[in-house]
PDB file of C-alpha atoms and ligand atoms in Angstrom:
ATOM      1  CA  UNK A  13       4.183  -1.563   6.268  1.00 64.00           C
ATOM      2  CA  UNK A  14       1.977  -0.475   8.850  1.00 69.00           C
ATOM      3  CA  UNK A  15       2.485   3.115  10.052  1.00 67.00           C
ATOM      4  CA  UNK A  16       1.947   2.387  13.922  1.00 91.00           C
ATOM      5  CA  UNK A  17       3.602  -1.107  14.098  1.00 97.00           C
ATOM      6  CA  UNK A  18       7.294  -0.472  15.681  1.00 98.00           C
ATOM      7  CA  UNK A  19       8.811  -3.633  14.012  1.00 98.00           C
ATOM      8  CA  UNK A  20       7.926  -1.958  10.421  1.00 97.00           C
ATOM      9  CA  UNK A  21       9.515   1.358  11.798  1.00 97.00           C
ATOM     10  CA  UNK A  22      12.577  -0.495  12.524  1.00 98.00           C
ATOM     11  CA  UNK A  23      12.850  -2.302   9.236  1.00 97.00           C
ATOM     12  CA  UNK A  24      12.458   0.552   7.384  1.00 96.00           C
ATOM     13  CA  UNK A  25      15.356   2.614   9.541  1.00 96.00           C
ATOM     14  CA  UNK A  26      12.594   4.930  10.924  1.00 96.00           C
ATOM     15  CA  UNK A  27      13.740   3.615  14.822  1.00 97.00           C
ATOM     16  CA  UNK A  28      16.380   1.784  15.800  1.00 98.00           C
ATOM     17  CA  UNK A  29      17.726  -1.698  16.768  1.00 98.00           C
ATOM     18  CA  UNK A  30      20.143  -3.461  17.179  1.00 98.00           C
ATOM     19  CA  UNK A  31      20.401  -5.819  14.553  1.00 98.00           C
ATOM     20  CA  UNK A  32      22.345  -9.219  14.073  1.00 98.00           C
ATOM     21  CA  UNK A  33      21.325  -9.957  10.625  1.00 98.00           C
ATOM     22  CA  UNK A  34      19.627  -8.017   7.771  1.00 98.00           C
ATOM     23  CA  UNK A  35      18.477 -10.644   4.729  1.00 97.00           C
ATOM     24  CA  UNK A  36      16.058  -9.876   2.030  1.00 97.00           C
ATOM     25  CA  UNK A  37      13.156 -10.523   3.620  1.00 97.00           C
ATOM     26  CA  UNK A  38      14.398 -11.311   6.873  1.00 98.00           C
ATOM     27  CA  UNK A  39      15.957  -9.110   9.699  1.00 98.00           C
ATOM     28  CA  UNK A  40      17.227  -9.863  13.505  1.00 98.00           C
ATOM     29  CA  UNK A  41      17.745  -7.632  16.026  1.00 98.00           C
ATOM     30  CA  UNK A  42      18.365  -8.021  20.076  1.00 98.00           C
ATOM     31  CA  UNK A  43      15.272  -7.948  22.072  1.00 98.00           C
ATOM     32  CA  UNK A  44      14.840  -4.401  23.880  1.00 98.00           C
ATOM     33  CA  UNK A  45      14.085  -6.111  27.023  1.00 98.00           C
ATOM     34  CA  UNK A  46      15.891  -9.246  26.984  1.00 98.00           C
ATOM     35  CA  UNK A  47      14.500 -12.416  29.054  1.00 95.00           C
ATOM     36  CA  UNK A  48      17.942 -14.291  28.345  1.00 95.00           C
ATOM     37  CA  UNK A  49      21.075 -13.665  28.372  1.00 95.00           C
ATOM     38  CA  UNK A  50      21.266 -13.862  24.144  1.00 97.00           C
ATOM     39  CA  UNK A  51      17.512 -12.811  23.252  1.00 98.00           C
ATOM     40  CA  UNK A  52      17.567 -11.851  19.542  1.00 98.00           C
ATOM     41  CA  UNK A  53      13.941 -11.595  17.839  1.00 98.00           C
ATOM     42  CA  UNK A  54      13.807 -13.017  13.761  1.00 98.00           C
ATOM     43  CA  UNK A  55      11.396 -11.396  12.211  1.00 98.00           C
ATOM     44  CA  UNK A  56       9.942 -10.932   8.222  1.00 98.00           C
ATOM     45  CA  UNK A  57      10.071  -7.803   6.508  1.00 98.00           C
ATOM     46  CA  UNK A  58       6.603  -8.203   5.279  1.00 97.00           C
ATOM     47  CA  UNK A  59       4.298  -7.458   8.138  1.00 98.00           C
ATOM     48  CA  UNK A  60       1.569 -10.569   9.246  1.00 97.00           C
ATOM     49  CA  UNK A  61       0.181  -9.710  12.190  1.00 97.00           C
ATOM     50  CA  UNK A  62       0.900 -13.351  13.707  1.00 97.00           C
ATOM     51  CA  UNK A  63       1.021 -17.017  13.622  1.00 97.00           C
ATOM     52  CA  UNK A  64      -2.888 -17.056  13.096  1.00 97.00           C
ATOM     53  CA  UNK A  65      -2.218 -14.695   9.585  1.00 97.00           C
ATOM     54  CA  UNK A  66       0.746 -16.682   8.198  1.00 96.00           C
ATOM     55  CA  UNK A  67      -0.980 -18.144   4.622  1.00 97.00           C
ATOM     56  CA  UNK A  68       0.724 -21.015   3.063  1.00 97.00           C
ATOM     57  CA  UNK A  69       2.276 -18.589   0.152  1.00 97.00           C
ATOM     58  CA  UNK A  70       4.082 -17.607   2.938  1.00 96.00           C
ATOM     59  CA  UNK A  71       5.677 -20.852   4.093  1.00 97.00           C
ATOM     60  CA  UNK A  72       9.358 -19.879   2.514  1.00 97.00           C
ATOM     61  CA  UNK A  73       8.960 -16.909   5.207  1.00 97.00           C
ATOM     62  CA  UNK A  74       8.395 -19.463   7.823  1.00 97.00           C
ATOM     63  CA  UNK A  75      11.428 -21.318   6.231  1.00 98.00           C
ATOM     64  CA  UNK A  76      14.158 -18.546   6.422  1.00 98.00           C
ATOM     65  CA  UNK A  77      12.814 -17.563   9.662  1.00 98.00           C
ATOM     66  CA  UNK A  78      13.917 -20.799  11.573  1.00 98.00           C
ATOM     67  CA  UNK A  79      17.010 -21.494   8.988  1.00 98.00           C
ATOM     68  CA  UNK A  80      18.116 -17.897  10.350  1.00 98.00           C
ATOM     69  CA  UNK A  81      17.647 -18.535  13.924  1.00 98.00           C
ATOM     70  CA  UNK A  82      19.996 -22.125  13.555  1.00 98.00           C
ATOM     71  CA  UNK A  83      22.385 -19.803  12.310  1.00 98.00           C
ATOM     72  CA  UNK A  84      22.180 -17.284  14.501  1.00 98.00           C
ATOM     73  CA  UNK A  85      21.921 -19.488  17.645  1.00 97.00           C
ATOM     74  CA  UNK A  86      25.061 -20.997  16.333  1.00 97.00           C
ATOM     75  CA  UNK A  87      26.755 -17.245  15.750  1.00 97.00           C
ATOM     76  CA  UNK A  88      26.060 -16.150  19.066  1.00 96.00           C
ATOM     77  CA  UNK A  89      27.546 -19.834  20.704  1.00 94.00           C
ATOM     78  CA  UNK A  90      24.977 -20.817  21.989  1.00 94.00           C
ATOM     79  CA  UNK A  91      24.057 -24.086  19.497  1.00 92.00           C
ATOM     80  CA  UNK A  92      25.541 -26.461  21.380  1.00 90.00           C
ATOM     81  CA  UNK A  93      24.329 -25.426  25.203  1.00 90.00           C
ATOM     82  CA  UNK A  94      20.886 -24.906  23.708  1.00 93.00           C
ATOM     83  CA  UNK A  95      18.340 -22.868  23.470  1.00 95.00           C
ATOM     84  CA  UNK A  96      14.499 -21.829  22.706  1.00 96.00           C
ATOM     85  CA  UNK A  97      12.537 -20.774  20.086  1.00 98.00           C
ATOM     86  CA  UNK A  98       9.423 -19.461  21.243  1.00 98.00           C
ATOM     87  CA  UNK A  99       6.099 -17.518  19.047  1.00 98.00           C
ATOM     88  CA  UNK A 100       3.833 -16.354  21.277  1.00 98.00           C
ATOM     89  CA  UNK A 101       0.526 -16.007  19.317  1.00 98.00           C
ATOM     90  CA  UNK A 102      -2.279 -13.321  20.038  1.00 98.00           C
ATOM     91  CA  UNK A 103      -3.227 -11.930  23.507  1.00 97.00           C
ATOM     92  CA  UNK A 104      -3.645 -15.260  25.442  1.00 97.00           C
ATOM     93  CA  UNK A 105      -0.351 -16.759  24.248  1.00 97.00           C
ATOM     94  CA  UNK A 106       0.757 -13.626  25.532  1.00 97.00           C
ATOM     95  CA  UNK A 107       2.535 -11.725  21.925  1.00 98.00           C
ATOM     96  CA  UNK A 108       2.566  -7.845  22.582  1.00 97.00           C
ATOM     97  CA  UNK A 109       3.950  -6.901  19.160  1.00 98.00           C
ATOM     98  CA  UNK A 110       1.764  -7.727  16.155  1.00 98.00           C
ATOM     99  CA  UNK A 111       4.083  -8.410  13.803  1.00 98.00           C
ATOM    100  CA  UNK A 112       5.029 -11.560  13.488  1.00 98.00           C
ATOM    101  CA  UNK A 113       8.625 -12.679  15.330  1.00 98.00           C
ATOM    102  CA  UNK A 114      10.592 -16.138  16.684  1.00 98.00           C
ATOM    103  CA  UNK A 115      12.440 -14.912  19.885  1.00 98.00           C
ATOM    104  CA  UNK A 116      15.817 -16.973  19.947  1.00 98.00           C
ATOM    105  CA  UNK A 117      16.228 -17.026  23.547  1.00 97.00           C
ATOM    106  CA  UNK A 118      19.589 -18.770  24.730  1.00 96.00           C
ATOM    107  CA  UNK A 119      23.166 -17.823  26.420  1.00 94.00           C
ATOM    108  CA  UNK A 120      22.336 -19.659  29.929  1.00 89.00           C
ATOM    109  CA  UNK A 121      24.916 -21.751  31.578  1.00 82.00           C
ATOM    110  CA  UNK A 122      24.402 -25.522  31.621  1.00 76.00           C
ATOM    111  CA  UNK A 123      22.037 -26.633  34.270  1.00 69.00           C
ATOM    112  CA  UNK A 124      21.027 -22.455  34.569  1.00 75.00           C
ATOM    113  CA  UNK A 125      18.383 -22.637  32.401  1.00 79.00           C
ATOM    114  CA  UNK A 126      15.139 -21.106  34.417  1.00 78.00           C
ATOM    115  CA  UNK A 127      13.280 -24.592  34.014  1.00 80.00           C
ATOM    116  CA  UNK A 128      15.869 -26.791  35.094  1.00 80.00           C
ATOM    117  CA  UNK A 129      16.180 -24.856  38.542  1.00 77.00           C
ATOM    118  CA  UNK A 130      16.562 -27.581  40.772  1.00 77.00           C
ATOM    119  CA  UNK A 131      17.111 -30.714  38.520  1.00 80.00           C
ATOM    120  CA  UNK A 132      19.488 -32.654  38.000  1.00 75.00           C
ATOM    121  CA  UNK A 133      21.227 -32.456  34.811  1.00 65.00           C
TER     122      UNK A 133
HETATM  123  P1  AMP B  21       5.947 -10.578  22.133  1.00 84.52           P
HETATM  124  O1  AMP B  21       5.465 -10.568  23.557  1.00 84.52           O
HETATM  125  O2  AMP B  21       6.161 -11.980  21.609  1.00 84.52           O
HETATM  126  O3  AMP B  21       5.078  -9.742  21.230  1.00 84.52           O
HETATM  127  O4  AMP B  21       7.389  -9.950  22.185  1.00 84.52           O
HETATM  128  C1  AMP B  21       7.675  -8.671  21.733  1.00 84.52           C
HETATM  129  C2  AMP B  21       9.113  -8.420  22.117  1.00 84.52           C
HETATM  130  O5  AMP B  21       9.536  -7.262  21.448  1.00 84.52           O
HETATM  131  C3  AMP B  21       9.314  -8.162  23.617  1.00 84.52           C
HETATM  132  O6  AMP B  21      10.226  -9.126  24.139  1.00 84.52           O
HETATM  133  C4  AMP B  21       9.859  -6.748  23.672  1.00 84.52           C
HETATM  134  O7  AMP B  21      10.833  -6.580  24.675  1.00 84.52           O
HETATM  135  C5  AMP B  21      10.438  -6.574  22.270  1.00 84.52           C
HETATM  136  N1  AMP B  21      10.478  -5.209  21.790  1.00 84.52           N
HETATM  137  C6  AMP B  21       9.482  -4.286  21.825  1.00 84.52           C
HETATM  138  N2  AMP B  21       9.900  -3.139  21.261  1.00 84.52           N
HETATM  139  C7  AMP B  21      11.177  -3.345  20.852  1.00 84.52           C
HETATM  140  C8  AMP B  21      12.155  -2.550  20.198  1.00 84.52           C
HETATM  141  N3  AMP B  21      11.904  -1.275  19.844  1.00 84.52           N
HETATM  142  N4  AMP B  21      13.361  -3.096  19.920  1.00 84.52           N
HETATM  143  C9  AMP B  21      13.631  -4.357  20.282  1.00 84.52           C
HETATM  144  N5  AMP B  21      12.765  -5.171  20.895  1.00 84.52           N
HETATM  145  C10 AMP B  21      11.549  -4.672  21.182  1.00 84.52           C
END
């Protein structure tokens, strides 16, 4: 737990969320600010600041993490159209949270999806 990291305030009930799944060590919750039409964030209970702090006794973190999001993609119907799974790591790859989270970004229409603008499909 760190004291001024939001995430950890909203695991521990101190703010809220909305949340889509609470595991063990897992929790999901929709994205304040969503990018997508279904943008739900996966994110550990235990706080690593991100992708650069993950340590390999952490791996079964990593594990539940994308096992979640599958299932969660596939809750929210949107397994089959598709959909991303994005970690932005640090500053540069532009992560404004420090506490580790897989955005599950998803819910466009077929052939709506911002990169396909355009394209056949
Ligand atoms: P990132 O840029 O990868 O660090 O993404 C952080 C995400 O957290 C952004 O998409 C924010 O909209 C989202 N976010 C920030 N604060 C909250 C909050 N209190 N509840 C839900 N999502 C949040």
């Amino acid at each position: 737990m760190e004291g001024d990291c939001i995430f950890c305030r909203i695991i521990n009930g101190e703010a809220k969320a909305d949340f889509v799944y609470q595991g063990e060590n897992i929790v999901a919750f929709r994205d304040i600010k969503p990018s997508a039409p279904v943008h739900i964030l996966v994110v550990p209970k235990k706080h690593i600041r991100s992708m650069n702090d993950l340590e390999e006794q952490d791996a079964f973190i990593l594990k539940e993490m994308l096992f979640t999001a599958k299932e969660i993609a596939r809750e929210q119907g949107t397994d089959q159209a598709g959909y991303k799974l994005v970690f932005n790591v640090e500053r540069g790859g532009g992560q404004y949270v420090f506490h580790l989270h897989l955005h599950i970004l998803g819910g466009w229409e077929l052939g709506k999806h911002p990169r396909l603008a355009g394209m056949p499909v």
